Short mmCIF file of C-alpha atoms in Angstrom, two decimals:
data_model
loop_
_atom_site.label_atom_id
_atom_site.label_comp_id
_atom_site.label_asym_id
_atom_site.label_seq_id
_atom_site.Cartn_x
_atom_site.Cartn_y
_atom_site.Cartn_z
CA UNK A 1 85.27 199.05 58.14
CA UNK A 2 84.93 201.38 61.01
CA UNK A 3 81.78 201.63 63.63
CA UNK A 4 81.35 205.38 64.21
CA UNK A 5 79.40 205.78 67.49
CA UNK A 6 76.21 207.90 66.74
CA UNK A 7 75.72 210.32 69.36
CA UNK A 8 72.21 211.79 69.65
CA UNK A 9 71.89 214.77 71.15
CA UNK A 10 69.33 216.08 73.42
CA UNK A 11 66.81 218.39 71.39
CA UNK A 12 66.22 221.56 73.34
CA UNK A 13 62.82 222.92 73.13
CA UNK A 14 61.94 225.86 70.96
CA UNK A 15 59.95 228.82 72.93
CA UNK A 16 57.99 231.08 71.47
CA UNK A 17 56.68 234.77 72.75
CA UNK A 18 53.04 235.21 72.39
CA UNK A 19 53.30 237.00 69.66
CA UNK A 20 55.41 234.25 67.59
CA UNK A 21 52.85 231.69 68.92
CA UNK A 22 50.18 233.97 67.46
CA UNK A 23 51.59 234.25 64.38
CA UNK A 24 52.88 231.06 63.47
CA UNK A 25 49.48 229.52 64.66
CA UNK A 26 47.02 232.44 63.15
CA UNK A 27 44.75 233.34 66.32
CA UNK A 28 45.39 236.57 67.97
CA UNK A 29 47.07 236.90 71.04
CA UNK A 30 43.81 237.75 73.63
CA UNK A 31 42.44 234.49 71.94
CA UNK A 32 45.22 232.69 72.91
CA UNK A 33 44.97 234.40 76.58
CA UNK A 34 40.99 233.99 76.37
CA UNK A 35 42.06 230.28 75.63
CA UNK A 36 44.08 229.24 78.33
CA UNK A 37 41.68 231.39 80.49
CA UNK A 38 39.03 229.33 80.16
CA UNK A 39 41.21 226.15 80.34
CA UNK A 40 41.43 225.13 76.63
CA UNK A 41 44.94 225.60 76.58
CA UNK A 42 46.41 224.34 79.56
CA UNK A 43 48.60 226.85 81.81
CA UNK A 44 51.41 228.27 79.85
CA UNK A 45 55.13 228.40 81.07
CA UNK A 46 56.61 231.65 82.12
CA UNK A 47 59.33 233.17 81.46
CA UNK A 48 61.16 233.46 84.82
CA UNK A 49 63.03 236.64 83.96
CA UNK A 50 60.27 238.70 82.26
CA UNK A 51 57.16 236.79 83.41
CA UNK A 52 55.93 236.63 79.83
CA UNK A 53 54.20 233.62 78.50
CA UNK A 54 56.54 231.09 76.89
CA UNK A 55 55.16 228.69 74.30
CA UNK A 56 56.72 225.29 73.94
CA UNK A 57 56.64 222.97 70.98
CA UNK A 58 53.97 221.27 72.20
CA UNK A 59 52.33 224.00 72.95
CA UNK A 60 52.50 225.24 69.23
CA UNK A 61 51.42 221.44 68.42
CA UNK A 62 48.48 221.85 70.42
CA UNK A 63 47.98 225.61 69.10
CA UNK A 64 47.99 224.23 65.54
CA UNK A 65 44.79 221.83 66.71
CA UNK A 66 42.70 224.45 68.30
CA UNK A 67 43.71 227.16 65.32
CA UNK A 68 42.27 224.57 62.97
CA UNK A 69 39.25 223.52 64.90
CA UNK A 70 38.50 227.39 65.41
CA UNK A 71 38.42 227.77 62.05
CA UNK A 72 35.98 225.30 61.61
CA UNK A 73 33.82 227.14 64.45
CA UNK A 74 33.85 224.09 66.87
CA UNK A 75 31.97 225.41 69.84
CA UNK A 76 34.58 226.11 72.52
CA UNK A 77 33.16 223.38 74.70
CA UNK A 78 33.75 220.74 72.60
CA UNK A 79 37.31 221.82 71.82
CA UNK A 80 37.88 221.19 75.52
CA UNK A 81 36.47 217.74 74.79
CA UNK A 82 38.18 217.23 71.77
CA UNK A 83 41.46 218.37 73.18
CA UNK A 84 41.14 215.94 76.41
CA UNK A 85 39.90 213.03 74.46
CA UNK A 86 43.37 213.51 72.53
CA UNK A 87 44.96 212.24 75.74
CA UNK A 88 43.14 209.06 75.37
CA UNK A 89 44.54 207.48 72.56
CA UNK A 90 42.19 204.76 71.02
CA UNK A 91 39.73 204.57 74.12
CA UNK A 92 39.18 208.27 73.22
CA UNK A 93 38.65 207.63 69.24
CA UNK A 94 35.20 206.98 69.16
CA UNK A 95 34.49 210.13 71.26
CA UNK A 96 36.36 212.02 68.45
CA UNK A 97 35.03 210.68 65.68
CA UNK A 98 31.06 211.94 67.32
CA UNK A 99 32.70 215.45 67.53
CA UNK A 100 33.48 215.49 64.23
CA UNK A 101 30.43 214.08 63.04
CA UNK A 102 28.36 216.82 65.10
CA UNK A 103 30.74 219.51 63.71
CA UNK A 104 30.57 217.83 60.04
CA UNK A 105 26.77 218.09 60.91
CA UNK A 106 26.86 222.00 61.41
CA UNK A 107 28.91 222.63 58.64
CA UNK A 108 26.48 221.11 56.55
CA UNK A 109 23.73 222.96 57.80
CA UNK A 110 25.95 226.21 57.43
CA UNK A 111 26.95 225.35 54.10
CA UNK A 112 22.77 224.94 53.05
CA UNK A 113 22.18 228.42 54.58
CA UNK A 114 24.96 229.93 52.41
CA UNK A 115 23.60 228.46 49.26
CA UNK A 116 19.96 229.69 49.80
CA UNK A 117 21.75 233.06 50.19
CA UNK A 118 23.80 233.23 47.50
CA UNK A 119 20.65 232.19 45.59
CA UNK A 120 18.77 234.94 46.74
CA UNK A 121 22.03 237.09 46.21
CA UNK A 122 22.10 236.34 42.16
CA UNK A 123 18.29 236.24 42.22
CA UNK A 124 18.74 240.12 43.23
CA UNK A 125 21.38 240.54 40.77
CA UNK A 126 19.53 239.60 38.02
CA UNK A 127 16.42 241.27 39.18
CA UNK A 128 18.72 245.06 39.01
CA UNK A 129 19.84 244.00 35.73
CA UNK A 130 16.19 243.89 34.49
CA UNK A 131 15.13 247.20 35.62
CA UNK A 132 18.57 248.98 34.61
CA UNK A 133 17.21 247.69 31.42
CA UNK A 134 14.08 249.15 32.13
CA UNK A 135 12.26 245.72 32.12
CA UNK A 136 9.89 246.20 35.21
CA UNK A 137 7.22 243.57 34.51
CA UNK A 138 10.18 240.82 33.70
CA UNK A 139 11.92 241.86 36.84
CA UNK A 140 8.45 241.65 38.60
CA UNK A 141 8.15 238.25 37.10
CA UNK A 142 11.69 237.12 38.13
CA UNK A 143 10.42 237.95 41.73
CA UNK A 144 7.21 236.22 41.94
CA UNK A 145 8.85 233.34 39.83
CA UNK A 146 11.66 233.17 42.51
CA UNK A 147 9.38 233.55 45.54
CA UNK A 148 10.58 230.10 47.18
CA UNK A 149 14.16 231.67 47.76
CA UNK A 150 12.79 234.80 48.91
CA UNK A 151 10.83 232.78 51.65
CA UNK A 152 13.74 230.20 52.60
CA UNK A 153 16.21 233.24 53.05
CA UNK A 154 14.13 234.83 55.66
CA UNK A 155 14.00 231.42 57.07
CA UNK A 156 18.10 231.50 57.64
CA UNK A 157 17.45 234.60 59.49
CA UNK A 158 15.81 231.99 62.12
CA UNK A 159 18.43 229.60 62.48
#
């Protein structure tokens, strides 16, 4: 049998323009500028001949954290947090998991305020139906049956 030496080869980084970070991430390119403007991305390589930013690969791996906590509408402050306490390894877990939980915590309240809306939504729905019918007093009834939604809606107005 023959040993074959196993050469490994140094993996050049990938760089993307703006616009391929933008796209393969899904955030629009003045975000990403707005980003590292405000120090949530952290200052991005230039391209010496053009000037133009120049996304590495772990730049896009980073990109791919903040795209997804964006979409969750993490405040931008504690995407800063979230992004340094990444850095920390396990000393920086429990920090991550209360960032979470405060997001998780939002969502939740979100998600409550979307439900009372959507009641209030299909409450109105059925309440059109009636009078294209040309049931007035059931529709008035539906209303005054339904008054609770009517009242917590206005309520989400508040919040």
């Amino acid at each position: 049998m023959s040993t074959e030496s196993v050469t490994t080869r140094a993996v050049e980084p990938h760089w993307h323009t703006i616009r391929e970070a933008s796209l393969l991430c899904g955030l629009p390119e003045s975000t990403l500028r707005y980003y590292e403007s405000i120090g949530i991305l952290g200052p991005i390589a230039r391209d010496p001949s053009s000037g133009h930013r120049s996304y590495s690969d772990a730049d896009m791996n980073t990109l791919d954290i903040v795209s997804c906590l964006s979409a969750t509408g993490m405040p931008l402050e504690d995407m800063k947090a979230y992004l340094r306490n990444t850095k920390l390894g396990q000393q920086g877990a429990q920090q991550q998991m209360e960032l979470l939980d405060e997001q998780a915590l939002r969502l939740s309240s979100k998600l409550e305020r979307l439900k009372i809306q959507q009641a209030y939504v299909n409450l109105k729905l059925m309440y059109w139906s009636l009078v294209s019918q040309g049931k007035q007093e059931e529709a008035q009834a539906l209303v005054a049956d339904n008054r609770t939604i009517i009242d917590e809606v206005k309520q989400t107005n508040e919040e």
